[in-house]
Coordinates of N, CA, C and O in Angstrom, one line a residue:
X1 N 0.8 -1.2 0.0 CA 0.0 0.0 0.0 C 0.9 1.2 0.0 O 1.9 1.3 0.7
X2 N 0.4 2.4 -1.0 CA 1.2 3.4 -1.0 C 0.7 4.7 -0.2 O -0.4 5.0 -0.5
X3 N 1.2 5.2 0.5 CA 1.2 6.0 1.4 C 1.5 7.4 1.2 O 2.6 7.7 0.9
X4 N 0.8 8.3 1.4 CA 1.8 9.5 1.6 C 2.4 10.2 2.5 O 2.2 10.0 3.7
X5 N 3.3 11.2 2.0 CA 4.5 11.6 3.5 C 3.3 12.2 3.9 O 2.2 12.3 3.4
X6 N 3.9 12.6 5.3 CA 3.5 13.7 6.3 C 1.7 13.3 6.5 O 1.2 14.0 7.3
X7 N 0.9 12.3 5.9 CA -0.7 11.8 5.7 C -0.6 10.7 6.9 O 0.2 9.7 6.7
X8 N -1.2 10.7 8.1 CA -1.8 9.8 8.8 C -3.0 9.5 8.4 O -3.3 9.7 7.2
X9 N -3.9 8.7 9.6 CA -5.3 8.3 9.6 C -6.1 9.2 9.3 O -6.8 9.4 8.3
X10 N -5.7 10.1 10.7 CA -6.8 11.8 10.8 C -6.2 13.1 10.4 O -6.9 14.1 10.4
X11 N -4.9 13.1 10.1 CA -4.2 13.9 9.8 C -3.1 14.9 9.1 O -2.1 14.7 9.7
X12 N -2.8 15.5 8.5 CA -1.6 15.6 7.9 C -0.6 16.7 8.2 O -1.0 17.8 8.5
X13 N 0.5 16.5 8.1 CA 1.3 17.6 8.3 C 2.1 18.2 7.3 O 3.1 17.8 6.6
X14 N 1.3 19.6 7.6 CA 1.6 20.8 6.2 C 2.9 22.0 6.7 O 3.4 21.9 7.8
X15 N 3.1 22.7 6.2 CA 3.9 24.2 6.3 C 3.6 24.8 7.0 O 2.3 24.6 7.1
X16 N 3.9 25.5 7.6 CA 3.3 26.5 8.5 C 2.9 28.1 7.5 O 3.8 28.6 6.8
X17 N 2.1 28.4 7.7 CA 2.2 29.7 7.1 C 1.9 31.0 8.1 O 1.0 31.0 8.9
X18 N 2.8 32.1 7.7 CA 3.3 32.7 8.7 C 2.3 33.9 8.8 O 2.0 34.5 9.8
X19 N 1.6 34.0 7.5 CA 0.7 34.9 7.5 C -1.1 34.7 7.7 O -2.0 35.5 7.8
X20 N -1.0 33.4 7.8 CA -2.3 32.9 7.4 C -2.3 32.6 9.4 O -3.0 33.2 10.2
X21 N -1.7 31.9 9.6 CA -1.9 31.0 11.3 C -1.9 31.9 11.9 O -2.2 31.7 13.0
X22 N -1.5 33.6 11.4 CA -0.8 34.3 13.3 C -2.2 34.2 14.2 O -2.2 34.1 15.5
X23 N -3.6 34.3 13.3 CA -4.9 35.0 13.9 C -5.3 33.6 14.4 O -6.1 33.8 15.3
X24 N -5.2 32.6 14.3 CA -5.4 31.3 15.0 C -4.6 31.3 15.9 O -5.1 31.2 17.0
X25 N -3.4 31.3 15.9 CA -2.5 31.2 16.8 C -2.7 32.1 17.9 O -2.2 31.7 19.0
X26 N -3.3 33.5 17.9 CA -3.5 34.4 19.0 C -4.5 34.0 19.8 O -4.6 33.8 21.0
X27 N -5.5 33.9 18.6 CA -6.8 33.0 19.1 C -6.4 32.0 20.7 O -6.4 32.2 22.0
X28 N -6.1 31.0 19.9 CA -5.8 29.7 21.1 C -4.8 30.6 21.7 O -5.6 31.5 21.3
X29 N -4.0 31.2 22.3 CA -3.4 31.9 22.9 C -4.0 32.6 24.3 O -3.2 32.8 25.2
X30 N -5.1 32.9 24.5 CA -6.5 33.7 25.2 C -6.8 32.3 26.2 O -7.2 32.5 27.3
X31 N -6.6 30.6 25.7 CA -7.4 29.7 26.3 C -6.5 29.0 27.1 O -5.8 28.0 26.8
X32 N -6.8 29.7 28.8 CA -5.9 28.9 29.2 C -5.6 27.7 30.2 O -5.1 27.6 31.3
X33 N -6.2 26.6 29.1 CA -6.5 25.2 29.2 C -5.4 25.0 28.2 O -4.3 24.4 28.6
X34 N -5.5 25.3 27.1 CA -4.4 24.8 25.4 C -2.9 25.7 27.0 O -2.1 25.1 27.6
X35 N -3.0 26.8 27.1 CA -1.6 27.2 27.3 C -0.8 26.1 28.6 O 0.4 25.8 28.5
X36 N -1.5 25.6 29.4 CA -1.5 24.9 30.7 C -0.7 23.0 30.3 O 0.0 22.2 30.9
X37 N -1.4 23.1 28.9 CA -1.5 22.1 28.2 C 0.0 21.8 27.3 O 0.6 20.7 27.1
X38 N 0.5 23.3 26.8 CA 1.1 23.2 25.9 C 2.9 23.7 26.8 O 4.0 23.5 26.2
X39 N 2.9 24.1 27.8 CA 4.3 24.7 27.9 C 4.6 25.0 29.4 O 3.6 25.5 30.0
X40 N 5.7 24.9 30.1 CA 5.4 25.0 31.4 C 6.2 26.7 31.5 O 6.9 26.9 32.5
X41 N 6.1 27.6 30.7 CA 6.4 28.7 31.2 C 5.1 29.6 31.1 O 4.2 29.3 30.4
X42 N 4.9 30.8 32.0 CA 3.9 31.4 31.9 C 3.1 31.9 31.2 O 3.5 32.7 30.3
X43 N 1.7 31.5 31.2 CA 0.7 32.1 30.2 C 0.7 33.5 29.9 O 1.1 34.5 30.7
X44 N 0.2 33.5 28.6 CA 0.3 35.3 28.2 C -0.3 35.2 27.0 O 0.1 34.3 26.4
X45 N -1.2 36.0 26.5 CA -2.3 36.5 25.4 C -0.9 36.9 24.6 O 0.1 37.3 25.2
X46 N -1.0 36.7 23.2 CA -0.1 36.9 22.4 C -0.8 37.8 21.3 O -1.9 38.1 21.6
X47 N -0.4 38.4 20.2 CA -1.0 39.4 19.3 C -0.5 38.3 18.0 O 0.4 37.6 18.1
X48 N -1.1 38.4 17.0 CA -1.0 37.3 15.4 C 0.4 38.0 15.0 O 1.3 37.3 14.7
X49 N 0.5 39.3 15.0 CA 1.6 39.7 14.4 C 3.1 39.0 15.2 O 3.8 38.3 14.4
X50 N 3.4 39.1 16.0 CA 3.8 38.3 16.8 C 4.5 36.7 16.5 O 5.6 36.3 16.6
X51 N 3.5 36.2 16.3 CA 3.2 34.5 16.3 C 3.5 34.6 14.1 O 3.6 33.6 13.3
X52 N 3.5 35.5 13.8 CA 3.9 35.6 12.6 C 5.6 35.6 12.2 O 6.4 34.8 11.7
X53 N 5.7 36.9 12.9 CA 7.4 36.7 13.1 C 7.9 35.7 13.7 O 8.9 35.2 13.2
X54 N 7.5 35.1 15.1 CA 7.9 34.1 15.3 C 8.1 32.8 14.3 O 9.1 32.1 14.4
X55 N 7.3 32.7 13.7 CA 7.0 31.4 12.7 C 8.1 31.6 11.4 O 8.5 30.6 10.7
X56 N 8.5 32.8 11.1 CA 9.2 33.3 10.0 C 10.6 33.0 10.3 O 11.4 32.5 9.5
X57 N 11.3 33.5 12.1 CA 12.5 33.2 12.5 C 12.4 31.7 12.7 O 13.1 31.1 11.9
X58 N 11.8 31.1 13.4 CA 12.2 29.9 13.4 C 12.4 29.2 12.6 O 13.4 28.4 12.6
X59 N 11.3 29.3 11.3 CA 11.8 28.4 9.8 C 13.5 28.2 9.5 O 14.1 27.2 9.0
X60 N 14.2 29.7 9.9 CA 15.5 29.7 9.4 C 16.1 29.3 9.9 O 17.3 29.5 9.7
X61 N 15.6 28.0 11.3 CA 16.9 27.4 12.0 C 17.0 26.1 11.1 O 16.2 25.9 10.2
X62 N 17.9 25.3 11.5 CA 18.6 24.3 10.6 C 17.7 22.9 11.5 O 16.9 22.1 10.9
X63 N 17.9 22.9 12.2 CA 17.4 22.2 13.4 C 16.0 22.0 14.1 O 15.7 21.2 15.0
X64 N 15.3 23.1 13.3 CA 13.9 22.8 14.0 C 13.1 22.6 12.8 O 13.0 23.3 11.8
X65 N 12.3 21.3 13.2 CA 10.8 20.9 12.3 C 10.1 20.8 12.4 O 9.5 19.8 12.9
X66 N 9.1 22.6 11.8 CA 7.9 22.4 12.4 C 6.4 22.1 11.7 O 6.1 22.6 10.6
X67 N 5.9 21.7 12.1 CA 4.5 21.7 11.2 C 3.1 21.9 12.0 O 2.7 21.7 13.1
X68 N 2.5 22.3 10.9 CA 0.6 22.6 11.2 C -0.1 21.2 10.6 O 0.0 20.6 9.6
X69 N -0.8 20.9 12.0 CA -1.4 19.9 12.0 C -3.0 20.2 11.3 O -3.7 21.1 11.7
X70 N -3.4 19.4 10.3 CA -4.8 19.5 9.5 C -5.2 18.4 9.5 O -4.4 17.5 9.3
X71 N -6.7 18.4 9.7 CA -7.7 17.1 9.3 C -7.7 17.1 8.3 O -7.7 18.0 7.5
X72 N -7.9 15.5 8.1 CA -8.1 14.7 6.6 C -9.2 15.0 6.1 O -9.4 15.1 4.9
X73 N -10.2 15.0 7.1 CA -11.7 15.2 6.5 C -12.1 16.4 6.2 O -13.0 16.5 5.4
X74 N -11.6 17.5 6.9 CA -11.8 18.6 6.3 C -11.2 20.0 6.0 O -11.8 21.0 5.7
X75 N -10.0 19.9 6.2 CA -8.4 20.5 6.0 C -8.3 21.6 7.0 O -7.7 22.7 6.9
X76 N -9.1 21.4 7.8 CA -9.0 22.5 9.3 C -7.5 22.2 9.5 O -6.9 21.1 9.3
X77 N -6.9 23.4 10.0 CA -5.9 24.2 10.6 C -6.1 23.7 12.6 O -6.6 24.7 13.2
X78 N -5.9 22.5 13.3 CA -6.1 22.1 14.4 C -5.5 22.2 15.6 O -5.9 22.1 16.8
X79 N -3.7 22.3 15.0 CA -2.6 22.7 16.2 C -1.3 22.3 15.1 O -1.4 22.3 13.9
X80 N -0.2 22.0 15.7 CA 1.2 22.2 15.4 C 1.8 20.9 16.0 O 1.1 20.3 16.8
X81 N 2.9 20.5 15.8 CA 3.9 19.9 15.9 C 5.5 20.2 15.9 O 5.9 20.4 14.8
X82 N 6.2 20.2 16.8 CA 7.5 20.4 16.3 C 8.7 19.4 16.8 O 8.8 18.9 17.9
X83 N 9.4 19.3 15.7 CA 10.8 18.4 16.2 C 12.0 19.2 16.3 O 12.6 19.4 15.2
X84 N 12.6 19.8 17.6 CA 14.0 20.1 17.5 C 14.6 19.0 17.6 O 14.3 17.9 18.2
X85 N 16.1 19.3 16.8 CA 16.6 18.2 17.1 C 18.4 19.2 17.6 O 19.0 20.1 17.0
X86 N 18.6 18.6 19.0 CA 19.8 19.1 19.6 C 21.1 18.5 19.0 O 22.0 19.3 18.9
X87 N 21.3 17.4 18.7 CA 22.5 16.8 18.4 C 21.8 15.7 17.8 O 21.0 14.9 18.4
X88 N 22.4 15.6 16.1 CA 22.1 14.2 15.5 C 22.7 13.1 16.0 O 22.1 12.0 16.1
X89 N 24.1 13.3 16.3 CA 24.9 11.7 16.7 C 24.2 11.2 17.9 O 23.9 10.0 18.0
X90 N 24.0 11.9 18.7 CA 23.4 11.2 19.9 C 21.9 10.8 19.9 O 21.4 10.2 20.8
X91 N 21.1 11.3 18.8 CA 19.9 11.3 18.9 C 19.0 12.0 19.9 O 18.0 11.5 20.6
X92 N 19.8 13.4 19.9 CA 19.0 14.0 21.0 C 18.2 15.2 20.4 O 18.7 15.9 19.5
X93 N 17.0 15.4 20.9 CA 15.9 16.4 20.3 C 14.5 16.7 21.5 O 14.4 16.3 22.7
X94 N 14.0 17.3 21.0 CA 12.5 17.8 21.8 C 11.5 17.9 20.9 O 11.6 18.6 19.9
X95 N 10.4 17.3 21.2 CA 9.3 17.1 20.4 C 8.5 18.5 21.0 O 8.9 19.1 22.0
X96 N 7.3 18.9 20.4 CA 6.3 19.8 21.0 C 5.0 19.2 20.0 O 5.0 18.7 18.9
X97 N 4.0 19.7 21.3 CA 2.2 19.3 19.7 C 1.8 20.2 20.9 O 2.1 20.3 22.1
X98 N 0.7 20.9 20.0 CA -0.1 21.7 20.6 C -1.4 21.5 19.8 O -1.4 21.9 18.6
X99 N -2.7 21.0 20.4 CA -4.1 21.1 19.7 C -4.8 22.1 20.7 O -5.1 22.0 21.8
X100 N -4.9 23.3 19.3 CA -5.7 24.7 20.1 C -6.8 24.4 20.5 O -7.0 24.4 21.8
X101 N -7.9 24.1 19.6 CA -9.3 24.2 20.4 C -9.7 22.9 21.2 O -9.3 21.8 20.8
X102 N -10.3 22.9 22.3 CA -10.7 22.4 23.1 C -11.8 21.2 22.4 O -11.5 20.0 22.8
X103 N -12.4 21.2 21.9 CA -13.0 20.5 20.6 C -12.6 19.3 19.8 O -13.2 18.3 19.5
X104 N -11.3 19.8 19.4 CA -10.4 19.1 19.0 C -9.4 18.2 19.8 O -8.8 17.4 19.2
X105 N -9.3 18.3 20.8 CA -9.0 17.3 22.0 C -9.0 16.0 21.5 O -9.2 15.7 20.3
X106 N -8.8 14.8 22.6 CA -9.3 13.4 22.7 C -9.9 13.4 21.2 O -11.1 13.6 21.1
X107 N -9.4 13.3 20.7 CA -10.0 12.7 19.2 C -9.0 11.7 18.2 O -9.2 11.1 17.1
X108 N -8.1 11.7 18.9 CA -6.9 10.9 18.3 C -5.8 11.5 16.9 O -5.0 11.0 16.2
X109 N -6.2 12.7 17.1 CA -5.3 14.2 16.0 C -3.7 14.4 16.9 O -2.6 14.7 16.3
X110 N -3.8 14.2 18.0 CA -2.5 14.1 18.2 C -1.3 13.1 18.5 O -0.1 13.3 18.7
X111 N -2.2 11.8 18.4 CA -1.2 10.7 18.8 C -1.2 10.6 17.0 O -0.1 10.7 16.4
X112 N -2.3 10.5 16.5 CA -2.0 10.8 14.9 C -0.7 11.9 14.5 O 0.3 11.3 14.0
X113 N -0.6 12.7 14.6 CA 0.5 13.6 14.7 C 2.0 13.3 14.8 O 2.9 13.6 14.0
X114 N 1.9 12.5 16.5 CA 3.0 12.2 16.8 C 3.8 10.8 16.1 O 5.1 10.7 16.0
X115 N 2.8 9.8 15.7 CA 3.6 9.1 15.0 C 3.9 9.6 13.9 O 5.0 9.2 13.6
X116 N 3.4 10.5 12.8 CA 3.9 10.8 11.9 C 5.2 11.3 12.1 O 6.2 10.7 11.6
X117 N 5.3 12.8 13.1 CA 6.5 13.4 13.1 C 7.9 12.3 13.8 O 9.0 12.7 13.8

């Protein structure tokens, strides 16, 4: 069976776009269940412009892989995924997934996710 990259069950992982996500990204930003969820440093309402620049500097690292998580069923924009990776020889890295809306939860979008990445 032929498969495609980055295509899970429920899932796929696309590009991030820097212009299009900032206003989702501010969005989930405000909820804080996803912030509590996603990072152990302090919550803070973020502005899209922001999460735009952010998304543009990080592309240029060598080291970090990130992606926007979308349903299969209906190409919703649902959360993110990232792989840093600290040192190839040792196999050392840090994963991140963040699913914004509360909705999108328990639905199996992020263990879908994570085996992909």
């Amino acid at each position: 069976m032929l498969t495609e990259l980055f295509h899970g069950r429920l899932v796929q992982l696309a590009a991030r776009d820097a212009d299009k996500d900032g206003e989702t990204l501010a969005r989930w930003s405000t909820d804080s269940d996803y912030l509590r969820l996603l990072d152990s440093e302090p919550a803070r309402p973020r502005l899209a412009k922001g999460f735009g620049e952010g998304i543009t500097r990080r592309a240029d690292r060598q080291h970090v892989f990130a992606f926007n998580i979308r349903t299969l069923a209906d190409d919703r924009f649902i959360g993110f995924v990232s792989l840093r990776v600290g040192n190839w020889a040792s196999a050392e890295g840090r994963v991140g997934i963040g699913i914004g809306a509360a909705a999108d939860r328990s639905h199996g979008y992020g263990t879908d996710a994570m085996q992909l990445i």
